[in-house]
Amino acid sequence: MGLIKHPNLEQLEASCTEALKNNLSNEELFAFSEFDQEEVERTGVSNYSYWRSTLRAFTRNKLAMFLLALTALIVIFTFIQPYLPNQFDPILASNDANGLPLKNQPPDSVHWLGTNDIGQDLWARLWSGTRTSLFIGIAVACIEAAVGILMGVMWGYLRKLDFLFTEIYNVLDNIPSTITLILISFILKPGIGTIIFAMSLTGWIGMARFVRNQVLIIRDRDYNVASRCLGTSTWRIIMKNLLPYLVSVIMLRMALSIPAAIGSEVFITYIGLGLPATIPSLGNLINVGRKLIPNPGLLYQLIYPTIVLSIVTVSFYIIGNAFSDAADPKNHL
């Protein structure tokens, strides 16, 4: 079926052809544009930043930001509290005018949280114990992350080591962590180093298996296969291609490891194998306070360390989940 030409269409075609000929003769329409190398580089590279986008997404979570500020304030205060004026030693007992210990003194203007059964100031012991428990939790989380990530990446990426690590995991995982914690605390001398060693001895296994499963998912993706074909070293593939994808889940596991380690310290102290009484900790304070439950007038010795422990554990849990969501590239705009 042919096209039907209309006189008006022929006139329009003729006028457009004439206008095009006139424009072709205009040299201004065909002037060369200046070349700017900096402008080319600026428009050819994306300004996307992973960590900037992660922080932007994290700061939008108001609850997580509030708990982060609260946790940071608690951590800072545990270090500056001993240097404030009118502070008592957490180990030494306070005496009255007759030289006798102020046993189970209720909270007042001098002893803000009262004293315990041997006259020690609970305010000083609370913050000293919080400092000790936080140190144990953070140290255990860092050790578990370092060992667990290293073992997990090697376990998941290097096929030759899969059988060896699987057998190691099967042996260690079948030993209850509680039994290991109790045995190490019973055999070695009680102290902060013993608690950290006992918790870290098998604590890295969960992190290693978790990282291994994540590495197996992305190990044989196209960009990793291409990197191996191009001769990229295994170490560079692990650092550049694998670990960046695991930041969110690793941070979540670390954030959950801190309150878990503090809880383990409270448990091991509860059964009498934790830190000695000369080293204040949240576990020691709670262990002393739970013995006073039959006496309602002394429950403040249990309530105060329990409140601090609850704030710390809940804060780390919520902050870890919020940071994990923020570190996921799918949530970046």
mmCIF file of C-alpha atoms in Angstrom:
data_model
loop_
_atom_site.group_PDB
_atom_site.id
_atom_site.type_symbol
_atom_site.label_atom_id
_atom_site.label_comp_id
_atom_site.label_asym_id
_atom_site.label_seq_id
_atom_site.Cartn_x
_atom_site.Cartn_y
_atom_site.Cartn_z
ATOM 1 C CA MET A 1 0.000 0.000 0.000
ATOM 2 C CA GLY A 2 1.615 3.208 -1.173
ATOM 3 C CA LEU A 3 1.828 6.562 0.564
ATOM 4 C CA ILE A 4 -0.613 9.244 -0.486
ATOM 5 C CA LYS A 5 1.163 12.536 -1.050
ATOM 6 C CA HIS A 6 -0.621 15.727 -0.266
ATOM 7 C CA PRO A 7 0.362 19.098 -1.755
ATOM 8 C CA ASN A 8 0.857 20.532 1.693
ATOM 9 C CA LEU A 9 3.241 17.705 2.563
ATOM 10 C CA GLU A 10 5.294 18.364 -0.585
ATOM 11 C CA GLN A 11 5.518 22.047 0.335
ATOM 12 C CA LEU A 12 6.575 21.188 3.880
ATOM 13 C CA GLU A 13 9.259 18.810 2.593
ATOM 14 C CA ALA A 14 10.590 21.460 0.234
ATOM 15 C CA SER A 15 10.742 24.097 2.965
ATOM 16 C CA CYS A 16 12.559 21.721 5.381
ATOM 17 C CA THR A 17 15.122 20.879 2.688
ATOM 18 C CA GLU A 18 15.753 24.522 1.980
ATOM 19 C CA ALA A 19 16.148 25.321 5.704
ATOM 20 C CA LEU A 20 18.622 22.445 6.122
ATOM 21 C CA LYS A 21 20.728 23.737 3.243
ATOM 22 C CA ASN A 22 20.799 27.194 4.784
ATOM 23 C CA ASN A 23 21.894 25.777 8.199
ATOM 24 C CA LEU A 24 24.646 23.668 6.647
ATOM 25 C CA SER A 25 26.173 26.830 5.332
ATOM 26 C CA ASN A 26 26.208 28.368 8.787
ATOM 27 C CA GLU A 27 29.705 27.724 10.230
ATOM 28 C CA GLU A 28 28.690 28.717 13.755
ATOM 29 C CA LEU A 29 26.608 25.563 14.101
ATOM 30 C CA PHE A 30 29.668 23.410 13.484
ATOM 31 C CA ALA A 31 32.238 25.110 15.742
ATOM 32 C CA PHE A 32 34.586 22.755 17.642
ATOM 33 C CA SER A 33 33.989 22.352 21.400
ATOM 34 C CA GLU A 34 36.881 22.728 23.837
ATOM 35 C CA PHE A 35 38.237 19.543 25.455
ATOM 36 C CA ASP A 36 38.584 19.465 29.263
ATOM 37 C CA GLN A 37 40.372 16.389 30.672
ATOM 38 C CA GLU A 38 39.316 17.087 34.287
ATOM 39 C CA GLU A 39 35.670 17.345 33.277
ATOM 40 C CA VAL A 40 35.884 14.027 31.460
ATOM 41 C CA GLU A 41 37.377 12.279 34.505
ATOM 42 C CA ARG A 42 34.833 13.861 36.819
ATOM 43 C CA THR A 43 31.843 12.723 34.761
ATOM 44 C CA GLY A 44 33.314 9.317 33.976
ATOM 45 C CA VAL A 45 33.720 8.178 37.606
ATOM 46 C CA SER A 46 30.885 7.601 40.086
ATOM 47 C CA ASN A 47 31.075 9.483 43.388
ATOM 48 C CA TYR A 48 29.569 6.517 45.237
ATOM 49 C CA SER A 49 31.326 5.647 48.478
ATOM 50 C CA TYR A 50 30.425 2.439 50.321
ATOM 51 C CA TRP A 51 31.303 3.669 53.798
ATOM 52 C CA ARG A 52 29.740 7.086 53.273
ATOM 53 C CA SER A 53 26.515 5.450 52.141
ATOM 54 C CA THR A 54 26.679 3.027 55.063
ATOM 55 C CA LEU A 55 27.064 5.835 57.601
ATOM 56 C CA ARG A 56 24.283 7.822 55.940
ATOM 57 C CA ALA A 57 21.909 4.863 56.173
ATOM 58 C CA PHE A 58 22.949 4.133 59.764
ATOM 59 C CA THR A 59 22.438 7.705 60.990
ATOM 60 C CA ARG A 60 18.843 7.605 59.760
ATOM 61 C CA ASN A 61 18.034 5.065 62.472
ATOM 62 C CA LYS A 62 17.253 7.349 65.412
ATOM 63 C CA LEU A 63 16.956 4.558 67.997
ATOM 64 C CA ALA A 64 20.313 3.074 67.029
ATOM 65 C CA MET A 65 21.965 6.501 67.156
ATOM 66 C CA PHE A 66 20.506 7.175 70.608
ATOM 67 C CA LEU A 67 21.695 3.805 71.946
ATOM 68 C CA LEU A 68 25.101 4.310 70.330
ATOM 69 C CA ALA A 69 25.459 7.657 72.096
ATOM 70 C CA LEU A 70 24.274 6.104 75.368
ATOM 71 C CA THR A 71 26.724 3.200 75.067
ATOM 72 C CA ALA A 72 29.579 5.544 74.194
ATOM 73 C CA LEU A 73 28.683 7.691 77.210
ATOM 74 C CA ILE A 74 28.745 4.626 79.490
ATOM 75 C CA VAL A 75 32.103 3.484 78.120
ATOM 76 C CA ILE A 76 33.649 6.943 78.502
ATOM 77 C CA PHE A 77 32.259 7.390 82.003
ATOM 78 C CA THR A 78 33.697 4.060 83.176
ATOM 79 C CA PHE A 79 37.165 5.454 82.457
ATOM 80 C CA ILE A 80 36.742 8.968 83.840
ATOM 81 C CA GLN A 81 34.735 7.986 86.955
ATOM 82 C CA PRO A 82 37.798 7.154 89.139
ATOM 83 C CA TYR A 83 39.239 10.617 88.459
ATOM 84 C CA LEU A 84 36.124 12.541 89.520
ATOM 85 C CA PRO A 85 36.145 14.221 92.951
ATOM 86 C CA ASN A 86 34.786 12.472 96.054
ATOM 87 C CA GLN A 87 35.071 8.984 94.591
ATOM 88 C CA PHE A 88 35.722 5.892 96.703
ATOM 89 C CA ASP A 89 38.049 3.008 95.972
ATOM 90 C CA PRO A 90 36.048 0.016 94.665
ATOM 91 C CA ILE A 91 38.163 -2.408 96.712
ATOM 92 C CA LEU A 92 38.563 -0.635 100.050
ATOM 93 C CA ALA A 93 35.758 -0.617 102.601
ATOM 94 C CA SER A 94 34.282 2.598 103.992
ATOM 95 C CA ASN A 95 34.286 3.047 107.739
ATOM 96 C CA ASP A 96 32.081 5.043 110.062
ATOM 97 C CA ALA A 97 33.206 7.434 112.832
ATOM 98 C CA ASN A 98 34.030 4.492 115.085
ATOM 99 C CA GLY A 99 36.212 2.818 112.462
ATOM 100 C CA LEU A 100 33.687 0.081 111.708
ATOM 101 C CA PRO A 101 32.745 -0.854 108.123
ATOM 102 C CA LEU A 102 29.535 0.706 106.807
ATOM 103 C CA LYS A 103 27.858 -2.586 105.948
ATOM 104 C CA ASN A 104 24.768 -2.523 103.685
ATOM 105 C CA GLN A 105 24.474 1.237 103.954
ATOM 106 C CA PRO A 106 21.447 2.401 101.881
ATOM 107 C CA PRO A 107 21.978 5.043 99.178
ATOM 108 C CA ASP A 108 22.620 8.511 100.557
ATOM 109 C CA SER A 109 24.423 11.736 99.648
ATOM 110 C CA VAL A 110 27.837 10.187 100.378
ATOM 111 C CA HIS A 111 27.405 6.690 98.983
ATOM 112 C CA TRP A 112 25.133 7.325 96.015
ATOM 113 C CA LEU A 113 24.254 3.657 95.494
ATOM 114 C CA GLY A 114 24.919 2.483 99.037
ATOM 115 C CA THR A 115 27.457 -0.074 100.219
ATOM 116 C CA ASN A 116 27.639 -3.868 100.211
ATOM 117 C CA ASP A 117 27.950 -6.344 103.058
ATOM 118 C CA ILE A 118 31.614 -5.471 103.722
ATOM 119 C CA GLY A 119 31.297 -1.698 103.332
ATOM 120 C CA GLN A 120 32.510 -1.240 99.745
ATOM 121 C CA ASP A 121 31.012 1.634 97.767
ATOM 122 C CA LEU A 122 28.600 0.240 95.145
ATOM 123 C CA TRP A 123 28.848 3.306 92.895
ATOM 124 C CA ALA A 124 32.579 2.786 92.453
ATOM 125 C CA ARG A 125 32.217 -0.987 92.141
ATOM 126 C CA LEU A 126 29.442 -0.661 89.560
ATOM 127 C CA TRP A 127 31.504 1.415 87.144
ATOM 128 C CA SER A 128 34.674 -0.554 87.786
ATOM 129 C CA GLY A 129 32.738 -3.773 87.119
ATOM 130 C CA THR A 130 31.200 -2.334 83.958
ATOM 131 C CA ARG A 131 34.666 -1.391 82.710
ATOM 132 C CA THR A 132 35.938 -4.916 83.391
ATOM 133 C CA SER A 133 32.970 -6.637 81.723
ATOM 134 C CA LEU A 134 33.114 -4.382 78.651
ATOM 135 C CA PHE A 135 36.829 -5.056 78.289
ATOM 136 C CA ILE A 136 36.211 -8.804 78.440
ATOM 137 C CA GLY A 137 33.351 -8.607 75.943
ATOM 138 C CA ILE A 138 35.192 -6.450 73.413
ATOM 139 C CA ALA A 139 38.403 -8.501 73.703
ATOM 140 C CA VAL A 140 36.555 -11.777 73.161
ATOM 141 C CA ALA A 141 34.600 -10.338 70.208
ATOM 142 C CA CYS A 142 37.801 -9.094 68.519
ATOM 143 C CA ILE A 143 39.599 -12.419 69.001
ATOM 144 C CA GLU A 144 36.620 -14.395 67.731
ATOM 145 C CA ALA A 145 36.322 -12.110 64.700
ATOM 146 C CA ALA A 146 40.027 -12.236 63.818
ATOM 147 C CA VAL A 147 40.375 -16.016 64.146
ATOM 148 C CA GLY A 148 36.892 -16.806 62.837
ATOM 149 C CA ILE A 149 37.188 -14.643 59.718
ATOM 150 C CA LEU A 150 40.638 -16.012 58.854
ATOM 151 C CA MET A 151 39.609 -19.631 59.330
ATOM 152 C CA GLY A 152 36.229 -19.137 57.696
ATOM 153 C CA VAL A 153 37.623 -17.533 54.542
ATOM 154 C CA MET A 154 40.281 -20.221 54.167
ATOM 155 C CA TRP A 155 37.708 -22.924 54.866
ATOM 156 C CA GLY A 156 35.267 -21.623 52.274
ATOM 157 C CA TYR A 157 37.640 -20.490 49.509
ATOM 158 C CA LEU A 158 40.452 -23.064 49.535
ATOM 159 C CA ARG A 159 38.915 -26.370 48.469
ATOM 160 C CA LYS A 160 41.954 -28.378 49.598
ATOM 161 C CA LEU A 161 41.405 -27.313 53.204
ATOM 162 C CA ASP A 162 37.673 -28.047 53.281
ATOM 163 C CA PHE A 163 38.034 -31.612 54.620
ATOM 164 C CA LEU A 164 40.556 -30.613 57.308
ATOM 165 C CA PHE A 165 38.526 -27.686 58.622
ATOM 166 C CA THR A 166 35.308 -29.695 58.500
ATOM 167 C CA GLU A 167 36.815 -32.379 60.726
ATOM 168 C CA ILE A 168 38.186 -29.759 63.140
ATOM 169 C CA TYR A 169 34.781 -28.146 63.288
ATOM 170 C CA ASN A 170 33.004 -31.459 63.902
ATOM 171 C CA VAL A 171 35.317 -32.263 66.816
ATOM 172 C CA LEU A 172 35.215 -28.858 68.514
ATOM 173 C CA ASP A 173 31.539 -28.215 67.903
ATOM 174 C CA ASN A 174 30.545 -31.444 69.645
ATOM 175 C CA ILE A 175 32.211 -30.248 72.858
ATOM 176 C CA PRO A 176 29.715 -28.074 74.760
ATOM 177 C CA SER A 177 31.106 -24.567 75.119
ATOM 178 C CA THR A 178 29.806 -24.394 78.692
ATOM 179 C CA ILE A 179 31.848 -27.459 79.672
ATOM 180 C CA THR A 180 34.967 -25.959 78.060
ATOM 181 C CA LEU A 181 34.405 -22.655 79.834
ATOM 182 C CA ILE A 182 33.966 -24.367 83.197
ATOM 183 C CA LEU A 183 37.005 -26.643 82.777
ATOM 184 C CA ILE A 184 39.369 -23.850 81.711
ATOM 185 C CA SER A 185 38.158 -21.594 84.524
ATOM 186 C CA PHE A 186 38.614 -24.442 87.014
ATOM 187 C CA ILE A 187 42.095 -25.497 85.840
ATOM 188 C CA LEU A 188 43.736 -22.111 85.306
ATOM 189 C CA LYS A 189 44.191 -19.310 87.799
ATOM 190 C CA PRO A 190 41.057 -17.103 88.011
ATOM 191 C CA GLY A 191 41.541 -13.785 86.262
ATOM 192 C CA ILE A 192 40.576 -11.647 83.306
ATOM 193 C CA GLY A 193 43.072 -13.392 80.995
ATOM 194 C CA THR A 194 41.686 -16.814 81.927
ATOM 195 C CA ILE A 195 38.102 -15.723 81.194
ATOM 196 C CA ILE A 196 39.061 -14.270 77.807
ATOM 197 C CA PHE A 197 41.073 -17.364 76.857
ATOM 198 C CA ALA A 198 38.288 -19.741 77.911
ATOM 199 C CA MET A 199 35.646 -17.872 75.923
ATOM 200 C CA SER A 200 37.824 -17.470 72.827
ATOM 201 C CA LEU A 201 39.040 -21.074 72.760
ATOM 202 C CA THR A 202 35.946 -22.348 70.966
ATOM 203 C CA GLY A 203 34.001 -19.121 70.426
ATOM 204 C CA TRP A 204 35.529 -18.556 66.978
ATOM 205 C CA ILE A 205 33.944 -21.742 65.586
ATOM 206 C CA GLY A 206 30.543 -20.149 65.048
ATOM 207 C CA MET A 207 32.055 -17.172 63.261
ATOM 208 C CA ALA A 208 34.229 -19.433 61.090
ATOM 209 C CA ARG A 209 31.312 -21.557 59.940
ATOM 210 C CA PHE A 210 29.162 -18.503 59.288
ATOM 211 C CA VAL A 211 31.868 -16.838 57.170
ATOM 212 C CA ARG A 212 32.562 -20.118 55.364
ATOM 213 C CA ASN A 213 28.906 -20.434 54.315
ATOM 214 C CA GLN A 214 28.865 -16.864 53.045
ATOM 215 C CA VAL A 215 32.100 -17.362 51.095
ATOM 216 C CA LEU A 216 30.717 -20.505 49.432
ATOM 217 C CA ILE A 217 27.824 -18.458 48.083
ATOM 218 C CA ILE A 218 30.006 -15.882 46.302
ATOM 219 C CA ARG A 219 33.193 -17.904 45.692
ATOM 220 C CA ASP A 220 32.383 -18.991 42.124
ATOM 221 C CA ARG A 221 30.649 -15.888 40.864
ATOM 222 C CA ASP A 222 31.751 -14.547 37.497
ATOM 223 C CA TYR A 223 33.986 -11.766 38.795
ATOM 224 C CA ASN A 224 35.884 -14.181 41.049
ATOM 225 C CA VAL A 225 36.346 -16.680 38.221
ATOM 226 C CA ALA A 226 37.563 -13.860 35.975
ATOM 227 C CA SER A 227 40.014 -12.707 38.665
ATOM 228 C CA ARG A 228 41.475 -16.204 38.962
ATOM 229 C CA CYS A 229 41.800 -16.495 35.170
ATOM 230 C CA LEU A 230 43.657 -13.179 35.080
ATOM 231 C CA GLY A 231 46.144 -14.479 37.636
ATOM 232 C CA THR A 232 44.991 -12.414 40.614
ATOM 233 C CA SER A 233 46.499 -13.706 43.849
ATOM 234 C CA THR A 234 44.300 -15.557 46.318
ATOM 235 C CA TRP A 235 44.994 -13.011 49.045
ATOM 236 C CA ARG A 236 43.882 -10.114 46.833
ATOM 237 C CA ILE A 237 40.706 -11.936 45.805
ATOM 238 C CA ILE A 238 39.883 -12.542 49.456
ATOM 239 C CA MET A 239 40.535 -8.928 50.484
ATOM 240 C CA LYS A 240 38.947 -7.209 47.481
ATOM 241 C CA ASN A 241 36.255 -9.582 46.231
ATOM 242 C CA LEU A 242 35.067 -11.553 49.259
ATOM 243 C CA LEU A 243 35.439 -9.644 52.529
ATOM 244 C CA PRO A 244 33.688 -6.417 51.382
ATOM 245 C CA TYR A 245 30.529 -8.448 50.841
ATOM 246 C CA LEU A 246 30.742 -9.823 54.388
ATOM 247 C CA VAL A 247 31.138 -6.542 56.286
ATOM 248 C CA SER A 248 27.487 -6.326 57.301
ATOM 249 C CA VAL A 249 27.169 -9.887 58.606
ATOM 250 C CA ILE A 250 30.578 -9.777 60.326
ATOM 251 C CA MET A 251 29.705 -6.553 62.157
ATOM 252 C CA LEU A 252 26.414 -8.068 63.252
ATOM 253 C CA ARG A 253 28.151 -11.161 64.625
ATOM 254 C CA MET A 254 30.705 -9.037 66.467
ATOM 255 C CA ALA A 255 28.012 -6.816 67.968
ATOM 256 C CA LEU A 256 26.195 -9.900 69.257
ATOM 257 C CA SER A 257 29.418 -11.457 70.568
ATOM 258 C CA ILE A 258 30.002 -8.630 73.066
ATOM 259 C CA PRO A 259 26.794 -9.084 75.107
ATOM 260 C CA ALA A 260 27.148 -12.873 74.760
ATOM 261 C CA ALA A 261 30.652 -12.709 76.283
ATOM 262 C CA ILE A 262 29.399 -10.483 79.104
ATOM 263 C CA GLY A 263 26.575 -12.946 79.722
ATOM 264 C CA SER A 264 29.058 -15.830 79.833
ATOM 265 C CA GLU A 265 31.156 -13.923 82.359
ATOM 266 C CA VAL A 266 28.063 -13.403 84.516
ATOM 267 C CA PHE A 267 27.217 -17.122 84.261
ATOM 268 C CA ILE A 268 30.697 -18.401 85.088
ATOM 269 C CA THR A 269 30.854 -16.038 88.071
ATOM 270 C CA TYR A 270 27.377 -17.129 89.126
ATOM 271 C CA ILE A 271 28.585 -20.733 89.550
ATOM 272 C CA GLY A 272 31.653 -19.596 91.474
ATOM 273 C CA LEU A 273 34.376 -20.058 88.825
ATOM 274 C CA GLY A 274 34.640 -16.534 87.482
ATOM 275 C CA LEU A 275 36.719 -13.572 88.525
ATOM 276 C CA PRO A 276 37.919 -13.319 92.127
ATOM 277 C CA ALA A 277 36.066 -10.999 94.481
ATOM 278 C CA THR A 278 38.964 -8.533 94.359
ATOM 279 C CA ILE A 279 38.180 -7.772 90.683
ATOM 280 C CA PRO A 280 34.801 -6.030 90.340
ATOM 281 C CA SER A 281 32.667 -7.115 87.393
ATOM 282 C CA LEU A 282 28.995 -7.161 86.530
ATOM 283 C CA GLY A 283 29.057 -10.900 87.111
ATOM 284 C CA ASN A 284 30.442 -10.466 90.623
ATOM 285 C CA LEU A 285 27.950 -7.735 91.471
ATOM 286 C CA ILE A 286 24.972 -9.720 90.199
ATOM 287 C CA ASN A 287 26.197 -12.861 91.946
ATOM 288 C CA VAL A 288 26.368 -10.982 95.267
ATOM 289 C CA GLY A 289 23.026 -9.277 94.672
ATOM 290 C CA ARG A 290 21.093 -12.457 93.857
ATOM 291 C CA LYS A 291 22.016 -13.851 97.302
ATOM 292 C CA LEU A 292 20.180 -10.900 98.847
ATOM 293 C CA ILE A 293 16.854 -11.544 97.106
ATOM 294 C CA PRO A 294 15.200 -12.764 100.358
ATOM 295 C CA ASN A 295 15.969 -9.361 101.898
ATOM 296 C CA PRO A 296 13.856 -6.722 100.058
ATOM 297 C CA GLY A 297 15.717 -3.860 101.689
ATOM 298 C CA LEU A 298 18.981 -4.864 99.988
ATOM 299 C CA LEU A 299 17.630 -5.518 96.485
ATOM 300 C CA TYR A 300 19.268 -2.309 95.268
ATOM 301 C CA GLN A 301 22.549 -4.250 95.188
ATOM 302 C CA LEU A 302 21.036 -6.478 92.476
ATOM 303 C CA ILE A 303 18.927 -3.919 90.625
ATOM 304 C CA TYR A 304 21.667 -1.424 89.702
ATOM 305 C CA PRO A 305 24.122 -3.862 88.013
ATOM 306 C CA THR A 306 21.199 -5.613 86.306
ATOM 307 C CA ILE A 307 20.032 -2.312 84.799
ATOM 308 C CA VAL A 308 23.503 -1.522 83.448
ATOM 309 C CA LEU A 309 23.873 -5.064 82.071
ATOM 310 C CA SER A 310 20.483 -4.845 80.349
ATOM 311 C CA ILE A 311 21.273 -1.468 78.782
ATOM 312 C CA VAL A 312 24.618 -2.679 77.429
ATOM 313 C CA THR A 313 23.329 -5.967 76.006
ATOM 314 C CA VAL A 314 20.191 -4.504 74.406
ATOM 315 C CA SER A 315 22.134 -1.550 72.984
ATOM 316 C CA PHE A 316 24.752 -3.731 71.312
ATOM 317 C CA TYR A 317 22.042 -5.966 69.855
ATOM 318 C CA ILE A 318 20.055 -3.097 68.331
ATOM 319 C CA ILE A 319 23.185 -1.244 67.144
ATOM 320 C CA GLY A 320 24.525 -4.418 65.515
ATOM 321 C CA ASN A 321 21.282 -5.059 63.646
ATOM 322 C CA ALA A 322 21.015 -1.440 62.531
ATOM 323 C CA PHE A 323 24.607 -1.357 61.274
ATOM 324 C CA SER A 324 24.134 -4.680 59.492
ATOM 325 C CA ASP A 325 21.143 -3.283 57.606
ATOM 326 C CA ALA A 326 23.010 -0.063 56.828
ATOM 327 C CA ALA A 327 26.056 -1.949 55.515
ATOM 328 C CA ASP A 328 23.929 -3.882 53.034
ATOM 329 C CA PRO A 329 24.484 -2.244 49.600
ATOM 330 C CA LYS A 330 20.845 -2.950 48.733
ATOM 331 C CA ASN A 331 19.854 -0.253 51.217
ATOM 332 C CA HIS A 332 22.135 2.366 49.656
ATOM 333 C CA LEU A 333 20.530 4.970 47.448
#
